[in-house]
Coordinates of C-alpha atoms in Angstrom, one line a residue:
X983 CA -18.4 6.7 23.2
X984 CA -16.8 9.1 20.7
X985 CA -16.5 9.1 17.1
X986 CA -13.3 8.7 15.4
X987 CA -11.2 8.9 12.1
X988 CA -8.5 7.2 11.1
X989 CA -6.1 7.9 7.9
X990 CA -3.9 5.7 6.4
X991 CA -1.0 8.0 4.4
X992 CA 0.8 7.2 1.0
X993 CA 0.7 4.5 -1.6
X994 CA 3.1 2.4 -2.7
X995 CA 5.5 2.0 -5.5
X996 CA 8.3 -0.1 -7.1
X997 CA 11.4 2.1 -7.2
X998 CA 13.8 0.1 -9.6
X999 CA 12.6 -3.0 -7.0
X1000 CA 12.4 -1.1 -4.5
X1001 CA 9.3 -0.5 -3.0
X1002 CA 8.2 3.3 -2.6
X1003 CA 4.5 4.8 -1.4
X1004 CA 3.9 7.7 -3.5
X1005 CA 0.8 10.9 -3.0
X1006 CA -2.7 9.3 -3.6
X1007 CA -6.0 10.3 -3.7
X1008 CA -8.1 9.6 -0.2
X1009 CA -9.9 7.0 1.3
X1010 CA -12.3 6.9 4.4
X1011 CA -13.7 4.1 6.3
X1012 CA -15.8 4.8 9.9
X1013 CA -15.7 1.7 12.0
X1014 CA -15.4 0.6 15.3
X1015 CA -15.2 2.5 18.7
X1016 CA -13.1 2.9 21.4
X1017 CA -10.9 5.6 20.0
X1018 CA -10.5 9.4 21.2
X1019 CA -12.2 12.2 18.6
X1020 CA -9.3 12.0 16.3
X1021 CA -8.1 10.2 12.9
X1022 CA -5.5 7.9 12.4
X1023 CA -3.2 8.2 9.0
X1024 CA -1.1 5.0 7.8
X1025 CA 0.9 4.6 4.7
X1026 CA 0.7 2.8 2.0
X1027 CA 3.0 0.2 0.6
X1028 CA 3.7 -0.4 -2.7
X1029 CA 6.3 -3.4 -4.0
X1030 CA 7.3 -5.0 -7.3
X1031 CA 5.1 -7.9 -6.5
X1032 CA 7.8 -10.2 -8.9
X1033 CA 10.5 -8.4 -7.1
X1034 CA 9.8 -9.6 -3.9
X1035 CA 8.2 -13.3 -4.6
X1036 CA 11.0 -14.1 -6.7
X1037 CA 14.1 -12.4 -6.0
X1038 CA 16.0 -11.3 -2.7
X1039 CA 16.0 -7.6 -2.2
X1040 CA 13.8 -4.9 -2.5
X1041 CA 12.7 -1.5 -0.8
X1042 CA 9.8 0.5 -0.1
X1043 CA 9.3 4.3 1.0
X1044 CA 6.0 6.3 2.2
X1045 CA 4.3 8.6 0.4
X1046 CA 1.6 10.9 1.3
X1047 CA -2.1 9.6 0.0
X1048 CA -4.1 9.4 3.2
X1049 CA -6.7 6.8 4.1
X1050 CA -9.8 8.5 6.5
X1051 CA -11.6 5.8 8.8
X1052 CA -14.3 7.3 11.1
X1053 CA -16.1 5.2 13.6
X1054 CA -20.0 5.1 14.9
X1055 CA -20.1 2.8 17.6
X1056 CA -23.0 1.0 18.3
X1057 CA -23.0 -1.9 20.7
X1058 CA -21.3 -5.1 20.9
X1059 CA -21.1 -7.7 17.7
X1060 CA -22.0 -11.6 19.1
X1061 CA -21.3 -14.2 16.2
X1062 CA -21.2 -18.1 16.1
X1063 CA -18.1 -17.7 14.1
X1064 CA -16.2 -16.2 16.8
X1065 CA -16.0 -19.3 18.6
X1066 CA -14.1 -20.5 15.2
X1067 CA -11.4 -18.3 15.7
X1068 CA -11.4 -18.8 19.4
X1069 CA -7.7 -20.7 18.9
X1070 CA -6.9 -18.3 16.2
X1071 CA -2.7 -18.8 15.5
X1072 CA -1.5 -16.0 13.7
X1073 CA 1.1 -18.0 11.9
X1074 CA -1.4 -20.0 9.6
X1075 CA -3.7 -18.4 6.4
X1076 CA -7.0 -18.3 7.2
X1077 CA -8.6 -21.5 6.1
X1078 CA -10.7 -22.3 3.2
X1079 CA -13.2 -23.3 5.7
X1080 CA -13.4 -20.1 7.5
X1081 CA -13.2 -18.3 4.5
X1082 CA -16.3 -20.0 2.8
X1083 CA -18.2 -19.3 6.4
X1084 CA -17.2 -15.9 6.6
X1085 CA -18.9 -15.7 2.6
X1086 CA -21.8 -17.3 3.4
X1087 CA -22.7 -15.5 6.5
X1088 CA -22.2 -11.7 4.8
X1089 CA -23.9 -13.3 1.6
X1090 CA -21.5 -13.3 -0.8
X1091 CA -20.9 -15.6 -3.4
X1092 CA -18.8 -18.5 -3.3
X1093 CA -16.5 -17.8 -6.3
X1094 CA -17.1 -13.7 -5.7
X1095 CA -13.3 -11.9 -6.4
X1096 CA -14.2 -8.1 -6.5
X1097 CA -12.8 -5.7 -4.6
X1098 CA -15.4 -4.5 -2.6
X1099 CA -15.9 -8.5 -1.6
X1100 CA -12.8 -9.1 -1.0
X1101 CA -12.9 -5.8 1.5
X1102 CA -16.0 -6.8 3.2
X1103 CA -14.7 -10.4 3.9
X1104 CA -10.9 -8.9 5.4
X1105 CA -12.9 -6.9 7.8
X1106 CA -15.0 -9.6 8.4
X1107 CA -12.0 -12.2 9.5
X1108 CA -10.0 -9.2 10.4
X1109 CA -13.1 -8.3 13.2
X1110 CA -13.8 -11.7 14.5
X1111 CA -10.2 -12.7 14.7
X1112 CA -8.9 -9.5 16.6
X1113 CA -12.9 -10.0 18.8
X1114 CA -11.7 -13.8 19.8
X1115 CA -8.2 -13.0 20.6
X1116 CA -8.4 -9.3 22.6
X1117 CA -12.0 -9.5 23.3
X1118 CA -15.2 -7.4 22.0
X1119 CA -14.9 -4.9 19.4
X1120 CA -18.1 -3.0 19.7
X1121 CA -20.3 -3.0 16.6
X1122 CA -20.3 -0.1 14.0
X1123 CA -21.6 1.4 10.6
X1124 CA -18.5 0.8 8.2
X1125 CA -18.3 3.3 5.6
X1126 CA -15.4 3.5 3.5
X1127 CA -14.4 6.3 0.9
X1128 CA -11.8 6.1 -1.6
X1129 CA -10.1 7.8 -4.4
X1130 CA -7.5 5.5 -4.8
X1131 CA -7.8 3.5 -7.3
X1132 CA -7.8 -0.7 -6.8
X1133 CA -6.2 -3.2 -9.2
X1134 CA -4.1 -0.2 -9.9
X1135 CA -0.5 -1.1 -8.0
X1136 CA -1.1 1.5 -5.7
X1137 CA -1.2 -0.5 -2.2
X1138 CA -4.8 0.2 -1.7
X1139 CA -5.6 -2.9 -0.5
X1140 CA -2.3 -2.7 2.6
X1141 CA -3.6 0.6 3.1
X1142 CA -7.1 -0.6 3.9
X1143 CA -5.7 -3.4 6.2
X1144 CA -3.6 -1.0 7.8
X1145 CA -6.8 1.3 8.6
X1146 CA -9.1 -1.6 9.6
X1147 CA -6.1 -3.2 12.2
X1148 CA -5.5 -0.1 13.6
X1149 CA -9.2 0.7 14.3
X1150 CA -10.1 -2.9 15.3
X1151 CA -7.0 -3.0 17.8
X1152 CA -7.8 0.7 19.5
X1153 CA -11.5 -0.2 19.4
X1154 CA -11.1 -3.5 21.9
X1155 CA -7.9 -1.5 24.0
X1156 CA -5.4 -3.7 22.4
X1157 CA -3.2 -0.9 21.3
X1158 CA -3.2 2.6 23.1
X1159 CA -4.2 6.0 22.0
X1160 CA -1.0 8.1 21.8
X1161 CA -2.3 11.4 21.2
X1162 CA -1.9 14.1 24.2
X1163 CA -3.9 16.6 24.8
X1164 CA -3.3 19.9 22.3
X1165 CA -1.7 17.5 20.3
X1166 CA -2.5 17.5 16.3
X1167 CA -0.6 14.1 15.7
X1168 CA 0.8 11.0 17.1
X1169 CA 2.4 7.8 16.7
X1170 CA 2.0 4.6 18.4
X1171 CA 4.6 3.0 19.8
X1172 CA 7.0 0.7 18.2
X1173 CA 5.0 -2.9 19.7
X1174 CA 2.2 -1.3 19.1
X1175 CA 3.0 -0.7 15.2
X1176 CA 4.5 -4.0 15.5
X1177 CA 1.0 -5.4 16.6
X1178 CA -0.8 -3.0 14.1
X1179 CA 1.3 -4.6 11.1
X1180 CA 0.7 -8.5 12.3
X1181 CA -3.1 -8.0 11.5
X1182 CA -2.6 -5.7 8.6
X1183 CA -0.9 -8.5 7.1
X1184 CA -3.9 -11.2 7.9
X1185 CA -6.2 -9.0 5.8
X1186 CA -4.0 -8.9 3.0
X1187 CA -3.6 -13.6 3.6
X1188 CA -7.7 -12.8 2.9
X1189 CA -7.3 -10.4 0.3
X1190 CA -4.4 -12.0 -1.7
X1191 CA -3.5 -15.3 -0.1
X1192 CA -0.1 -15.3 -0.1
X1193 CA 1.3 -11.9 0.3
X1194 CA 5.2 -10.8 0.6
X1195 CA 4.0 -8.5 3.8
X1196 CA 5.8 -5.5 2.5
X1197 CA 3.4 -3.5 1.0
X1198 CA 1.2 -3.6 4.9
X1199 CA 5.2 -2.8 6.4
X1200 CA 5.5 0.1 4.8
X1201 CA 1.6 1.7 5.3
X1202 CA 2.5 0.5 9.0
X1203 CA 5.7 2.6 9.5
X1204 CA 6.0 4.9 6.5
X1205 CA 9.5 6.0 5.6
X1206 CA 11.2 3.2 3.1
X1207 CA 12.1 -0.4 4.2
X1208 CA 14.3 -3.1 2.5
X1209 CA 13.0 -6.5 1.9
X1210 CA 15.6 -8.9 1.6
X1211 CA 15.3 -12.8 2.2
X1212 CA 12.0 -12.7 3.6
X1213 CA 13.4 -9.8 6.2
X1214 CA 11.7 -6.2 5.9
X1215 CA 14.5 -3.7 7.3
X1216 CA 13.7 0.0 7.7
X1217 CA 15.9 2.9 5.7
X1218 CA 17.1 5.4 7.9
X1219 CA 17.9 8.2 5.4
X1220 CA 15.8 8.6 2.5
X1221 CA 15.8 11.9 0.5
X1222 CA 12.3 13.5 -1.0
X1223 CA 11.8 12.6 -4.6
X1224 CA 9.3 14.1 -6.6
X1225 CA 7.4 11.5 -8.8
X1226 CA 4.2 12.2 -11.3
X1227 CA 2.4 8.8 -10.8
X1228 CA -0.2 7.9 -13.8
X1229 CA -3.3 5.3 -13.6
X1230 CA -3.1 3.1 -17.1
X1231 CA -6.6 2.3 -15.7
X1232 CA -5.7 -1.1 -17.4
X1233 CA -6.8 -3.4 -14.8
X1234 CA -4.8 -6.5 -13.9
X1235 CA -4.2 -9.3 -11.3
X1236 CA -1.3 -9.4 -9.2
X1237 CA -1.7 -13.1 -8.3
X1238 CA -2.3 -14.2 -12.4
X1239 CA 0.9 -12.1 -12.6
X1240 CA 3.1 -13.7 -10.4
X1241 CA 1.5 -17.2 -11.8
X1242 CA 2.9 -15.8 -14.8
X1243 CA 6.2 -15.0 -13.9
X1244 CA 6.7 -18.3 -11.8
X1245 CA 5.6 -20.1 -14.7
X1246 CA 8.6 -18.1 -17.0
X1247 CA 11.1 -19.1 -14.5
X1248 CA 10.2 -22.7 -14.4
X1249 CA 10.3 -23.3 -18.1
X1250 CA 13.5 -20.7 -18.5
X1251 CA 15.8 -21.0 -15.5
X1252 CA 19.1 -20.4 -17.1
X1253 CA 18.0 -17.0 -18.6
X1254 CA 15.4 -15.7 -16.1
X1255 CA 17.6 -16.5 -12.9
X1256 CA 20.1 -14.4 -15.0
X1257 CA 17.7 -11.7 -15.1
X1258 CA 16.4 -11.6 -11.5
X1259 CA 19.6 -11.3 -10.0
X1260 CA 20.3 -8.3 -12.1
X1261 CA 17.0 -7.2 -10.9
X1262 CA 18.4 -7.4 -6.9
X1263 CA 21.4 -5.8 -8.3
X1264 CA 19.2 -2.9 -9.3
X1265 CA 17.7 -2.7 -6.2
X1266 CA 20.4 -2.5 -4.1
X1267 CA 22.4 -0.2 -6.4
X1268 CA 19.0 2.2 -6.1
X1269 CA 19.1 2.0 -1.8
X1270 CA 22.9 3.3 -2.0
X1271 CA 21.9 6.2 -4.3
X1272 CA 19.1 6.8 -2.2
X1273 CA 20.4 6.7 1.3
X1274 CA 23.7 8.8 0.1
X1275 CA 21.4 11.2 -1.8
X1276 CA 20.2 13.2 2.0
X1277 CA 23.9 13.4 3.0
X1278 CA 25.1 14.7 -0.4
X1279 CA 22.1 15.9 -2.6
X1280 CA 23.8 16.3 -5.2
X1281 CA 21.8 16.6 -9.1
X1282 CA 24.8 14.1 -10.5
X1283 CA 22.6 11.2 -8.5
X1284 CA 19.2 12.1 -10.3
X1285 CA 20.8 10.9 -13.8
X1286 CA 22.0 7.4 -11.9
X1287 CA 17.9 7.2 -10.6
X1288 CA 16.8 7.5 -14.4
X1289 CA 18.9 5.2 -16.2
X1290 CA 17.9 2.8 -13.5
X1291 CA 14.8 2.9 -13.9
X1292 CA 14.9 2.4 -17.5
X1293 CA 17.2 -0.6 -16.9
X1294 CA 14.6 -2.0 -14.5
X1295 CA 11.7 -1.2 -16.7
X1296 CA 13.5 -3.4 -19.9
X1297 CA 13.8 -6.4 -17.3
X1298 CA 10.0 -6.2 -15.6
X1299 CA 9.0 -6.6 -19.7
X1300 CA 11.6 -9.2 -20.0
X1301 CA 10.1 -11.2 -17.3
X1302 CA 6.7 -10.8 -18.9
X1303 CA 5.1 -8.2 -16.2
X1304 CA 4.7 -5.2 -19.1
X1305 CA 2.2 -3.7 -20.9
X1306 CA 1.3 -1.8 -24.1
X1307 CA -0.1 0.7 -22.1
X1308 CA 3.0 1.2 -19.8
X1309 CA 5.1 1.5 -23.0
X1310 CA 3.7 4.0 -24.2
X1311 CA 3.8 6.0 -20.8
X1312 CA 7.1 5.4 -20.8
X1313 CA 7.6 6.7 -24.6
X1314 CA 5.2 9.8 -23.8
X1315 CA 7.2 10.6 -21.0
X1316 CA 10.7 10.5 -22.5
X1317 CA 9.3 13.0 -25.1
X1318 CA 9.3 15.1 -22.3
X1319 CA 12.9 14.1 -21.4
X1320 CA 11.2 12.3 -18.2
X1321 CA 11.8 8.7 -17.4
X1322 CA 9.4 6.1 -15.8
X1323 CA 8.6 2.5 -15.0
X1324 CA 5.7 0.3 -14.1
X1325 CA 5.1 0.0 -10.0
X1326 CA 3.7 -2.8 -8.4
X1327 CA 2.3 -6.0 -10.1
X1328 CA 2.8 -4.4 -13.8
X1329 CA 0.3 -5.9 -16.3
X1330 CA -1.3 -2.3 -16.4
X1331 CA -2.4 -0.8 -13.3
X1332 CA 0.1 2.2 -12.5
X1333 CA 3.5 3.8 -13.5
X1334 CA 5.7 6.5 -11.9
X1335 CA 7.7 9.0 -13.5
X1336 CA 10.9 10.6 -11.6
X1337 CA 11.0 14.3 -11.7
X1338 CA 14.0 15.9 -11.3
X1339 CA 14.3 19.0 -8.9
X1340 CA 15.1 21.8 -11.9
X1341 CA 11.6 19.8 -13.8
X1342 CA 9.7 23.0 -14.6
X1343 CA 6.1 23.0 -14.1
X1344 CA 5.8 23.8 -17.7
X1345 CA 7.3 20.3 -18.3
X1346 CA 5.3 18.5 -15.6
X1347 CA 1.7 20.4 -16.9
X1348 CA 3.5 19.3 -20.7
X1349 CA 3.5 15.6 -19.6
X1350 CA 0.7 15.5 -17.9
X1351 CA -1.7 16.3 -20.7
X1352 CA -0.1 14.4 -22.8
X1353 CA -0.7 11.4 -20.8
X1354 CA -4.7 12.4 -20.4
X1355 CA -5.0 12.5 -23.8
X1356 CA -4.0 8.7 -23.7
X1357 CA -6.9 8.1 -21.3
X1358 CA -4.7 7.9 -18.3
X1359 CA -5.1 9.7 -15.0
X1360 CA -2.1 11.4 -13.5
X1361 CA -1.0 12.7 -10.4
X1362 CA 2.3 14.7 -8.5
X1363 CA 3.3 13.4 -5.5
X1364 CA 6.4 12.7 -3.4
X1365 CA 7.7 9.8 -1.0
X1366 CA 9.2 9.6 2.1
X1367 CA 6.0 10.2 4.5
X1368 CA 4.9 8.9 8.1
X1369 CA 3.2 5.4 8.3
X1370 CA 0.5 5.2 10.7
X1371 CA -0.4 7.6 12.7
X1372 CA -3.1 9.1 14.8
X1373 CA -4.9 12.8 13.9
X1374 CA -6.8 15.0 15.9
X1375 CA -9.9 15.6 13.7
X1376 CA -9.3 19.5 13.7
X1377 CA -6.3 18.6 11.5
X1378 CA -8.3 16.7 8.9
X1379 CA -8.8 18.5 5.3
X1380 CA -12.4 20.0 4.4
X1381 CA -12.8 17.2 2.2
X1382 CA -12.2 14.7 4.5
X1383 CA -14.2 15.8 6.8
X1384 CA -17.3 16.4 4.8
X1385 CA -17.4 12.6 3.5
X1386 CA -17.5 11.6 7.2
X1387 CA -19.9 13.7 8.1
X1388 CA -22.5 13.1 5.6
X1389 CA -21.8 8.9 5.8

């Protein structure tokens, strides 16, 4: 049995409600076995969690933060619980009680919400699940290694699920490995993504009980999607856009968020309704200027991008998702004649800044430390990357490879 790695690219980001991945740092998990000597890279999602719960359209793209997972094999795991999940249906949330077993029997606490918990128990149902439906997954040492950021609105946990599903799959033979012989890279095929983004999206049920499935969509096939209606849709032409993406390090909850927002709507409908369809109106104004932007790049469209997001960032305060510490991102940056917005859940967490293509890297550097000496943490990226996608290990970085090697 060999070892393995697998990646999972880009983090995600709320584009004027659409949902972008942007650059972040790296993570690493070794699990599992079955897989060739290679490493598998996914990317990462990242939605307006408000956009999608509560109003019709949004979009995603890819960026290109990776996600390393490396596997030690062992033998094979044997569990009462599996004969729990022996009539497993995909379509349900895993239950309360299942949950509360799965907590017990890796000894964490009942109430227990962190994120390394709530990581231990996804792999946990995600391993026994994917075990009782496609047979063994032989046992491992799990290590993971991050730099991204959780809490943050960066995807990170999709990006994980995505990591963990692919692994778990490959490990019991339910999805192939793709890559050929002298062959750096591959992708799976589209079932086999398909398949890859099913069980991405149970981890996220355990991690945040009732998720939109876009942010798992988009670390599953990269690129940018469209969520509309419950329907994730992916966008064929998307142009490279350079962001600078900046860590509040303000942490929040996305689901006290959303129970926030709800809450707004229900007590306001005749202005907040109002507000969210202007918010759908954004993001389907942003996919045209995005998906006409490859076949005419022309720098008239960058000044339509900014003045959307400023639009969009008035209306994600409006509806009670903002922040002091986003504002004033948002005022440091226009001192730099830049323009931003909060991405995922708002509340804190992360915001991205668009940067034109004639942004000097005077400007950027300008910004930049400007933003540090607010105590935030900041970072160039772009979007547009893979999703998942399988490595040889000769192509992964010398950071990469030394975490792996000494977990």
């Amino acid at each position: 049995m060999q070892n393995h790695s697998l990646h999972r690219w880009g983090s995600p980001f709320t584009i004027l409600g659409l949902v972008s991945t942007k650059k972040a740092p790296q993570n690493t998990l070794p699990a599992g076995a079955g897989l060739a000597p290679h490493s598998a890279a996914a990317a990462a999602p990242q939605a307006s969690s408000h956009r999608s719960s509560h109003t019709d359209t949004a979009a995603a793209a890819c960026g290109t933060t990776r996600y390393p997972l490396s596997t030690q094999p062992h033998g094979c795991l044997n569990s009462p619980l599996l004969a729990s999940l022996a009539d497993f249906d995909e379509s349900k949330p895993p239950s309360a009680e299942l949950l509360e077993a799965l907590k017990e029997f890796a000894g964490i606490p009942a109430e227990a919400s962190a994120p390394d918990s709530l990581a231990i128990l996804a792999f946990l149902y995600m391993c026994l699940a994917i075990s009782a439906k496609y047979g063994d997954v032989p046992s491992a040492d799990i290590v993971v290694w991050s730099e991204l950021p959780t809490g943050a609105g960066l995807g990170s946990s999709a990006a994980y699920a995505v990591c963990l599903a692919a692994a778990l799959l490959r490990a019991c033979g339910a999805i192939s490995c793709p890559l050929k012989d002298g062959e750096t890279t591959a992708r799976w095929t589209e079932e086999e993504m398909t398949l890859i983004n099913s069980w991405a999206f149970q981890g996220e049920r355990v991690i945040h009980g009732n998720p939109s499935g876009v942010d798992n969509a988009v670390a599953t096939w990269g690129g940018a999607l469209r969520y509309q209606s419950g329907k994730i849709k992916s966008l064929k032409r998307v142009p490279t856009l350079r962001i600078l993406l900046t860590n509040t390090k303000v942490p929040r909850s996305t689901k006290v968020l959303v129970v926030g927002v709800k809450e707004k709507i229900l007590k306001f409908p005749a202005i907040m309704n109002p507000v969210l369809d202007s918010i759908d109106a954004i993001s389907q104004e942003c996919q045209s200027v995005l998906e006409a932007m490859p076949a005419n790049p022309s720098p008239e469209y960058y000044p339509v991008l900014e003045e959307l997001f400023d639009i969009n960032q008035h209306h994600l305060n409006v509806i009670g998702v903002g922040h002091p510490s986003l504002d004033r991102l948002c005022r440091v940056t226009a001192s730099h004649g830049l323009h931003s917005k909060l991405t995922g859940a708002g509340g804190g967490g992360c915001g991205i800044t668009l940067l034109r293509p004639d942004t000097t890297l005077l400007a950027v550097e300008a910004a930049k430390r400007d933003l540090c000496a607010c105590g935030f943490e900041c970072w160039e990226t772009d979007i547009g990357a893979p999703g998942v996608t399988l490595h040889s290990s000769s192509s992964l970085n010398a950071q990469v490879l030394h975490a792996l090697s000494e977990s």
